[in-house]
């Protein structure tokens, strides 16, 4: 519905996997994701939200029920999880999703392990107070949620948004990563840290 990029990250050896920002809104979406997980023989270890805006959490209920996975997110966004029904009304979605509870509160610099592979939590507030990015040093990529896009940045006019804070998060937390790092954003095509340092018109 919102063209959210939902990511599945896994370790080849252990088949341990994380689902990041499930944006599914239909049975067909759910089935497509579950078939991918089944076909690749993955074991879901984490359900991670880069932030708790409604578009990035619409599939949480399905993932929690299907794979007995709790929600990993930053506690500064807990109020957004509790206000999912209000967010749905704001966007005119015609649905009333239940409040979303964070079952594991992520902290800046926390490490999440998938087998021998690690995802490092980077706090990147600004789009929302609890926005995070997930950095894989060995994989050479970072999942940025709605903090940084290909030639764009996240909006800051929603509750808890702050433009100055977002720019600081991008320049001090994301642009300090190696320039060849692949950027996988919450919406739109991938890019690299180096390209965004040079050509992003908003930073």
PDB file of N, CA and C in Angstrom, residues 87-162:
ATOM      1  N   UNK A  87      -2.837   6.557  13.675  1.00  0.00           N
ATOM      2  CA  UNK A  87      -2.073   6.747  12.441  1.00  0.00           C
ATOM      3  C   UNK A  87      -2.882   6.281  11.232  1.00  0.00           C
ATOM      4  N   UNK A  88      -3.563   5.149  11.387  1.00  0.00           N
ATOM      5  CA  UNK A  88      -4.384   4.632  10.285  1.00  0.00           C
ATOM      6  C   UNK A  88      -5.481   5.625   9.916  1.00  0.00           C
ATOM      7  N   UNK A  89      -6.114   6.217  10.926  1.00  0.00           N
ATOM      8  CA  UNK A  89      -7.148   7.226  10.650  1.00  0.00           C
ATOM      9  C   UNK A  89      -6.555   8.437   9.943  1.00  0.00           C
ATOM     10  N   UNK A  90      -5.372   8.857  10.359  1.00  0.00           N
ATOM     11  CA  UNK A  90      -4.728  10.023   9.765  1.00  0.00           C
ATOM     12  C   UNK A  90      -4.492   9.826   8.271  1.00  0.00           C
ATOM     13  N   UNK A  91      -4.160   8.594   7.880  1.00  0.00           N
ATOM     14  CA  UNK A  91      -3.912   8.297   6.474  1.00  0.00           C
ATOM     15  C   UNK A  91      -5.164   7.782   5.753  1.00  0.00           C
ATOM     16  N   UNK A  92      -6.301   7.746   6.456  1.00  0.00           N
ATOM     17  CA  UNK A  92      -7.546   7.318   5.832  1.00  0.00           C
ATOM     18  C   UNK A  92      -7.543   5.879   5.374  1.00  0.00           C
ATOM     19  N   UNK A  93      -6.958   4.993   6.181  1.00  0.00           N
ATOM     20  CA  UNK A  93      -6.793   3.605   5.749  1.00  0.00           C
ATOM     21  C   UNK A  93      -8.041   2.748   5.935  1.00  0.00           C
ATOM     22  N   UNK A  94      -8.991   3.190   6.736  1.00  0.00           N
ATOM     23  CA  UNK A  94     -10.193   2.392   6.948  1.00  0.00           C
ATOM     24  C   UNK A  94      -9.945   1.119   7.718  1.00  0.00           C
ATOM     25  N   UNK A  95      -8.986   1.147   8.615  1.00  0.00           N
ATOM     26  CA  UNK A  95      -8.687  -0.017   9.454  1.00  0.00           C
ATOM     27  C   UNK A  95      -8.314   0.489  10.837  1.00  0.00           C
ATOM     28  N   UNK A  96      -8.355  -0.391  11.823  1.00  0.00           N
ATOM     29  CA  UNK A  96      -8.016  -0.011  13.193  1.00  0.00           C
ATOM     30  C   UNK A  96      -7.073  -1.055  13.773  1.00  0.00           C
ATOM     31  N   UNK A  97      -5.802  -1.037  13.390  1.00  0.00           N
ATOM     32  CA  UNK A  97      -4.865  -2.034  13.922  1.00  0.00           C
ATOM     33  C   UNK A  97      -4.694  -1.877  15.418  1.00  0.00           C
ATOM     34  N   UNK A  98      -4.455  -2.998  16.080  1.00  0.00           N
ATOM     35  CA  UNK A  98      -4.296  -2.974  17.535  1.00  0.00           C
ATOM     36  C   UNK A  98      -2.972  -2.314  17.904  1.00  0.00           C
ATOM     37  N   UNK A  99      -2.860  -1.821  19.136  1.00  0.00           N
ATOM     38  CA  UNK A  99      -1.578  -1.248  19.573  1.00  0.00           C
ATOM     39  C   UNK A  99      -0.455  -2.274  19.445  1.00  0.00           C
ATOM     40  N   UNK A 100       0.727  -1.775  19.142  1.00  0.00           N
ATOM     41  CA  UNK A 100       1.888  -2.636  18.960  1.00  0.00           C
ATOM     42  C   UNK A 100       2.844  -2.438  20.126  1.00  0.00           C
ATOM     43  N   UNK A 101       3.112  -3.520  20.839  1.00  0.00           N
ATOM     44  CA  UNK A 101       4.027  -3.472  21.972  1.00  0.00           C
ATOM     45  C   UNK A 101       5.427  -3.879  21.539  1.00  0.00           C
ATOM     46  N   UNK A 102       6.418  -3.161  22.022  1.00  0.00           N
ATOM     47  CA  UNK A 102       7.807  -3.541  21.796  1.00  0.00           C
ATOM     48  C   UNK A 102       8.166  -4.616  22.820  1.00  0.00           C
ATOM     49  N   UNK A 103       8.591  -5.771  22.342  1.00  0.00           N
ATOM     50  CA  UNK A 103       8.955  -6.849  23.252  1.00  0.00           C
ATOM     51  C   UNK A 103      10.451  -6.870  23.558  1.00  0.00           C
ATOM     52  N   UNK A 104      11.253  -6.236  22.702  1.00  0.00           N
ATOM     53  CA  UNK A 104      12.685  -6.086  22.976  1.00  0.00           C
ATOM     54  C   UNK A 104      13.088  -4.675  22.589  1.00  0.00           C
ATOM     55  N   UNK A 105      13.489  -3.877  23.565  1.00  0.00           N
ATOM     56  CA  UNK A 105      13.865  -2.488  23.318  1.00  0.00           C
ATOM     57  C   UNK A 105      15.316  -2.422  22.849  1.00  0.00           C
ATOM     58  N   UNK A 106      15.478  -1.971  21.613  1.00  0.00           N
ATOM     59  CA  UNK A 106      16.816  -1.881  21.032  1.00  0.00           C
ATOM     60  C   UNK A 106      17.542  -0.643  21.525  1.00  0.00           C
ATOM     61  N   UNK A 107      18.845  -0.775  21.690  1.00  0.00           N
ATOM     62  CA  UNK A 107      19.690   0.332  22.121  1.00  0.00           C
ATOM     63  C   UNK A 107      20.734   0.622  21.047  1.00  0.00           C
ATOM     64  N   UNK A 108      21.165   1.872  20.994  1.00  0.00           N
ATOM     65  CA  UNK A 108      22.233   2.257  20.076  1.00  0.00           C
ATOM     66  C   UNK A 108      23.464   1.392  20.324  1.00  0.00           C
ATOM     67  N   UNK A 109      24.061   0.927  19.247  1.00  0.00           N
ATOM     68  CA  UNK A 109      25.272   0.102  19.245  1.00  0.00           C
ATOM     69  C   UNK A 109      25.023  -1.344  19.680  1.00  0.00           C
ATOM     70  N   UNK A 110      23.761  -1.711  19.927  1.00  0.00           N
ATOM     71  CA  UNK A 110      23.454  -3.110  20.240  1.00  0.00           C
ATOM     72  C   UNK A 110      23.751  -3.981  19.023  1.00  0.00           C
ATOM     73  N   UNK A 111      24.154  -5.220  19.278  1.00  0.00           N
ATOM     74  CA  UNK A 111      24.474  -6.158  18.204  1.00  0.00           C
ATOM     75  C   UNK A 111      23.468  -7.297  18.204  1.00  0.00           C
ATOM     76  N   UNK A 112      22.912  -7.578  17.030  1.00  0.00           N
ATOM     77  CA  UNK A 112      21.977  -8.680  16.840  1.00  0.00           C
ATOM     78  C   UNK A 112      22.655  -9.722  15.951  1.00  0.00           C
ATOM     79  N   UNK A 113      22.726 -10.951  16.453  1.00  0.00           N
ATOM     80  CA  UNK A 113      23.472 -11.986  15.743  1.00  0.00           C
ATOM     81  C   UNK A 113      22.552 -12.910  14.975  1.00  0.00           C
ATOM     82  N   UNK A 114      22.917 -13.165  13.736  1.00  0.00           N
ATOM     83  CA  UNK A 114      22.304 -14.190  12.889  1.00  0.00           C
ATOM     84  C   UNK A 114      23.413 -15.191  12.573  1.00  0.00           C
ATOM     85  N   UNK A 115      23.440 -16.302  13.306  1.00  0.00           N
ATOM     86  CA  UNK A 115      24.587 -17.189  13.176  1.00  0.00           C
ATOM     87  C   UNK A 115      25.842 -16.424  13.544  1.00  0.00           C
ATOM     88  N   UNK A 116      26.804 -16.393  12.629  1.00  0.00           N
ATOM     89  CA  UNK A 116      28.050 -15.659  12.871  1.00  0.00           C
ATOM     90  C   UNK A 116      28.021 -14.260  12.260  1.00  0.00           C
ATOM     91  N   UNK A 117      26.895 -13.897  11.669  1.00  0.00           N
ATOM     92  CA  UNK A 117      26.752 -12.567  11.075  1.00  0.00           C
ATOM     93  C   UNK A 117      26.110 -11.621  12.087  1.00  0.00           C
ATOM     94  N   UNK A 118      26.482 -10.343  12.033  1.00  0.00           N
ATOM     95  CA  UNK A 118      25.986  -9.387  13.014  1.00  0.00           C
ATOM     96  C   UNK A 118      25.330  -8.191  12.321  1.00  0.00           C
ATOM     97  N   UNK A 119      24.253  -7.725  12.917  1.00  0.00           N
ATOM     98  CA  UNK A 119      23.630  -6.456  12.537  1.00  0.00           C
ATOM     99  C   UNK A 119      23.830  -5.501  13.710  1.00  0.00           C
ATOM    100  N   UNK A 120      24.447  -4.360  13.439  1.00  0.00           N
ATOM    101  CA  UNK A 120      24.687  -3.363  14.471  1.00  0.00           C
ATOM    102  C   UNK A 120      23.586  -2.305  14.422  1.00  0.00           C
ATOM    103  N   UNK A 121      23.015  -1.993  15.568  1.00  0.00           N
ATOM    104  CA  UNK A 121      21.959  -0.997  15.662  1.00  0.00           C
ATOM    105  C   UNK A 121      22.592   0.393  15.728  1.00  0.00           C
ATOM    106  N   UNK A 122      22.164   1.276  14.821  1.00  0.00           N
ATOM    107  CA  UNK A 122      22.600   2.668  14.831  1.00  0.00           C
ATOM    108  C   UNK A 122      21.382   3.544  15.085  1.00  0.00           C
ATOM    109  N   UNK A 123      21.399   4.316  16.150  1.00  0.00           N
ATOM    110  CA  UNK A 123      20.306   5.248  16.405  1.00  0.00           C
ATOM    111  C   UNK A 123      20.420   6.411  15.425  1.00  0.00           C
ATOM    112  N   UNK A 124      19.351   6.642  14.650  1.00  0.00           N
ATOM    113  CA  UNK A 124      19.334   7.735  13.664  1.00  0.00           C
ATOM    114  C   UNK A 124      18.024   8.520  13.799  1.00  0.00           C
ATOM    115  N   UNK A 125      17.772   9.121  14.965  1.00  0.00           N
ATOM    116  CA  UNK A 125      16.511   9.839  15.168  1.00  0.00           C
ATOM    117  C   UNK A 125      16.366  11.036  14.238  1.00  0.00           C
ATOM    118  N   UNK A 126      15.127  11.462  14.081  1.00  0.00           N
ATOM    119  CA  UNK A 126      14.834  12.626  13.252  1.00  0.00           C
ATOM    120  C   UNK A 126      13.564  12.428  12.463  1.00  0.00           C
ATOM    121  N   UNK A 127      13.497  11.352  11.674  1.00  0.00           N
ATOM    122  CA  UNK A 127      12.239  11.009  11.005  1.00  0.00           C
ATOM    123  C   UNK A 127      11.208  10.637  12.058  1.00  0.00           C
ATOM    124  N   UNK A 128      11.644   9.901  13.050  1.00  0.00           N
ATOM    125  CA  UNK A 128      10.884   9.633  14.276  1.00  0.00           C
ATOM    126  C   UNK A 128      11.893   9.612  15.409  1.00  0.00           C
ATOM    127  N   UNK A 129      11.449   9.756  16.658  1.00  0.00           N
ATOM    128  CA  UNK A 129      12.417   9.792  17.761  1.00  0.00           C
ATOM    129  C   UNK A 129      13.224   8.508  17.915  1.00  0.00           C
ATOM    130  N   UNK A 130      12.619   7.370  17.555  1.00  0.00           N
ATOM    131  CA  UNK A 130      13.278   6.089  17.747  1.00  0.00           C
ATOM    132  C   UNK A 130      13.775   5.432  16.478  1.00  0.00           C
ATOM    133  N   UNK A 131      13.959   6.197  15.427  1.00  0.00           N
ATOM    134  CA  UNK A 131      14.435   5.606  14.174  1.00  0.00           C
ATOM    135  C   UNK A 131      15.820   4.996  14.352  1.00  0.00           C
ATOM    136  N   UNK A 132      15.995   3.812  13.780  1.00  0.00           N
ATOM    137  CA  UNK A 132      17.295   3.141  13.804  1.00  0.00           C
ATOM    138  C   UNK A 132      17.676   2.715  12.394  1.00  0.00           C
ATOM    139  N   UNK A 133      18.974   2.454  12.211  1.00  0.00           N
ATOM    140  CA  UNK A 133      19.478   1.799  11.016  1.00  0.00           C
ATOM    141  C   UNK A 133      20.151   0.503  11.457  1.00  0.00           C
ATOM    142  N   UNK A 134      20.267  -0.439  10.541  1.00  0.00           N
ATOM    143  CA  UNK A 134      20.893  -1.729  10.823  1.00  0.00           C
ATOM    144  C   UNK A 134      22.087  -1.900   9.893  1.00  0.00           C
ATOM    145  N   UNK A 135      23.275  -1.945  10.480  1.00  0.00           N
ATOM    146  CA  UNK A 135      24.514  -1.973   9.703  1.00  0.00           C
ATOM    147  C   UNK A 135      25.171  -3.338   9.781  1.00  0.00           C
ATOM    148  N   UNK A 136      25.512  -3.874   8.610  1.00  0.00           N
ATOM    149  CA  UNK A 136      26.236  -5.133   8.523  1.00  0.00           C
ATOM    150  C   UNK A 136      27.650  -4.849   8.041  1.00  0.00           C
ATOM    151  N   UNK A 137      28.636  -4.815   8.945  1.00  0.00           N
ATOM    152  CA  UNK A 137      30.014  -4.539   8.508  1.00  0.00           C
ATOM    153  C   UNK A 137      30.536  -5.582   7.534  1.00  0.00           C
ATOM    154  N   UNK A 138      30.256  -6.856   7.815  1.00  0.00           N
ATOM    155  CA  UNK A 138      30.745  -7.917   6.937  1.00  0.00           C
ATOM    156  C   UNK A 138      29.998  -7.935   5.613  1.00  0.00           C
ATOM    157  N   UNK A 139      28.694  -7.656   5.666  1.00  0.00           N
ATOM    158  CA  UNK A 139      27.902  -7.645   4.438  1.00  0.00           C
ATOM    159  C   UNK A 139      28.076  -6.385   3.619  1.00  0.00           C
ATOM    160  N   UNK A 140      28.573  -5.333   4.249  1.00  0.00           N
ATOM    161  CA  UNK A 140      28.805  -4.086   3.523  1.00  0.00           C
ATOM    162  C   UNK A 140      27.532  -3.355   3.164  1.00  0.00           C
ATOM    163  N   UNK A 141      26.516  -3.435   4.043  1.00  0.00           N
ATOM    164  CA  UNK A 141      25.266  -2.740   3.755  1.00  0.00           C
ATOM    165  C   UNK A 141      24.674  -2.164   5.023  1.00  0.00           C
ATOM    166  N   UNK A 142      23.762  -1.214   4.838  1.00  0.00           N
ATOM    167  CA  UNK A 142      23.021  -0.637   5.945  1.00  0.00           C
ATOM    168  C   UNK A 142      21.565  -0.474   5.518  1.00  0.00           C
ATOM    169  N   UNK A 143      20.650  -0.909   6.367  1.00  0.00           N
ATOM    170  CA  UNK A 143      19.218  -0.715   6.153  1.00  0.00           C
ATOM    171  C   UNK A 143      18.838   0.544   6.916  1.00  0.00           C
ATOM    172  N   UNK A 144      18.381   1.569   6.212  1.00  0.00           N
ATOM    173  CA  UNK A 144      18.248   2.900   6.812  1.00  0.00           C
ATOM    174  C   UNK A 144      16.824   3.291   7.160  1.00  0.00           C
ATOM    175  N   UNK A 145      15.836   2.417   6.933  1.00  0.00           N
ATOM    176  CA  UNK A 145      14.462   2.822   7.209  1.00  0.00           C
ATOM    177  C   UNK A 145      14.111   4.072   6.426  1.00  0.00           C
ATOM    178  N   UNK A 146      13.474   5.044   7.083  1.00  0.00           N
ATOM    179  CA  UNK A 146      13.103   6.275   6.396  1.00  0.00           C
ATOM    180  C   UNK A 146      14.014   7.441   6.757  1.00  0.00           C
ATOM    181  N   UNK A 147      15.218   7.130   7.257  1.00  0.00           N
ATOM    182  CA  UNK A 147      16.172   8.209   7.541  1.00  0.00           C
ATOM    183  C   UNK A 147      16.801   8.722   6.252  1.00  0.00           C
ATOM    184  N   UNK A 148      17.296   7.808   5.431  1.00  0.00           N
ATOM    185  CA  UNK A 148      18.039   8.174   4.217  1.00  0.00           C
ATOM    186  C   UNK A 148      17.532   7.367   3.038  1.00  0.00           C
ATOM    187  N   UNK A 149      17.231   8.067   1.945  1.00  0.00           N
ATOM    188  CA  UNK A 149      16.788   7.441   0.696  1.00  0.00           C
ATOM    189  C   UNK A 149      17.807   7.723  -0.415  1.00  0.00           C
ATOM    190  N   UNK A 150      17.564   7.105  -1.555  1.00  0.00           N
ATOM    191  CA  UNK A 150      18.309   7.431  -2.767  1.00  0.00           C
ATOM    192  C   UNK A 150      17.921   8.846  -3.183  1.00  0.00           C
ATOM    193  N   UNK A 151      18.846   9.776  -2.966  1.00  0.00           N
ATOM    194  CA  UNK A 151      18.655  11.204  -3.283  1.00  0.00           C
ATOM    195  C   UNK A 151      17.514  11.830  -2.475  1.00  0.00           C
ATOM    196  N   UNK A 152      17.302  11.339  -1.273  1.00  0.00           N
ATOM    197  CA  UNK A 152      16.251  11.907  -0.441  1.00  0.00           C
ATOM    198  C   UNK A 152      16.488  11.620   1.023  1.00  0.00           C
ATOM    199  N   UNK A 153      15.654  12.227   1.863  1.00  0.00           N
ATOM    200  CA  UNK A 153      15.677  11.974   3.301  1.00  0.00           C
ATOM    201  C   UNK A 153      14.235  11.809   3.774  1.00  0.00           C
ATOM    202  N   UNK A 154      14.059  11.331   4.996  1.00  0.00           N
ATOM    203  CA  UNK A 154      12.726  11.132   5.531  1.00  0.00           C
ATOM    204  C   UNK A 154      12.027  12.439   5.850  1.00  0.00           C
ATOM    205  N   UNK A 155      10.704  12.421   5.784  1.00  0.00           N
ATOM    206  CA  UNK A 155       9.929  13.599   6.153  1.00  0.00           C
ATOM    207  C   UNK A 155       9.994  13.785   7.666  1.00  0.00           C
ATOM    208  N   UNK A 156       9.839  15.027   8.106  1.00  0.00           N
ATOM    209  CA  UNK A 156       9.934  15.308   9.540  1.00  0.00           C
ATOM    210  C   UNK A 156       8.719  16.072  10.049  1.00  0.00           C
ATOM    211  N   UNK A 157       7.617  16.026   9.287  1.00  0.00           N
ATOM    212  CA  UNK A 157       6.409  16.743   9.692  1.00  0.00           C
ATOM    213  C   UNK A 157       5.412  15.850  10.419  1.00  0.00           C
ATOM    214  N   UNK A 158       5.766  14.600  10.677  1.00  0.00           N
ATOM    215  CA  UNK A 158       4.912  13.698  11.428  1.00  0.00           C
ATOM    216  C   UNK A 158       5.266  13.791  12.915  1.00  0.00           C
ATOM    217  N   UNK A 159       4.385  13.314  13.808  1.00  0.00           N
ATOM    218  CA  UNK A 159       4.644  13.438  15.249  1.00  0.00           C
ATOM    219  C   UNK A 159       6.017  12.908  15.653  1.00  0.00           C
ATOM    220  N   UNK A 160       6.768  13.739  16.358  1.00  0.00           N
ATOM    221  CA  UNK A 160       8.098  13.350  16.824  1.00  0.00           C
ATOM    222  C   UNK A 160       9.218  13.631  15.852  1.00  0.00           C
ATOM    223  N   UNK A 161       8.894  14.113  14.654  1.00  0.00           N
ATOM    224  CA  UNK A 161       9.927  14.385  13.661  1.00  0.00           C
ATOM    225  C   UNK A 161      10.694  15.659  13.972  1.00  0.00           C
ATOM    226  N   UNK A 162      11.961  15.692  13.562  1.00  0.00           N
ATOM    227  CA  UNK A 162      12.792  16.863  13.785  1.00  0.00           C
ATOM    228  C   UNK A 162      13.845  16.937  12.686  1.00  0.00           C
TER     229      UNK A 162
END
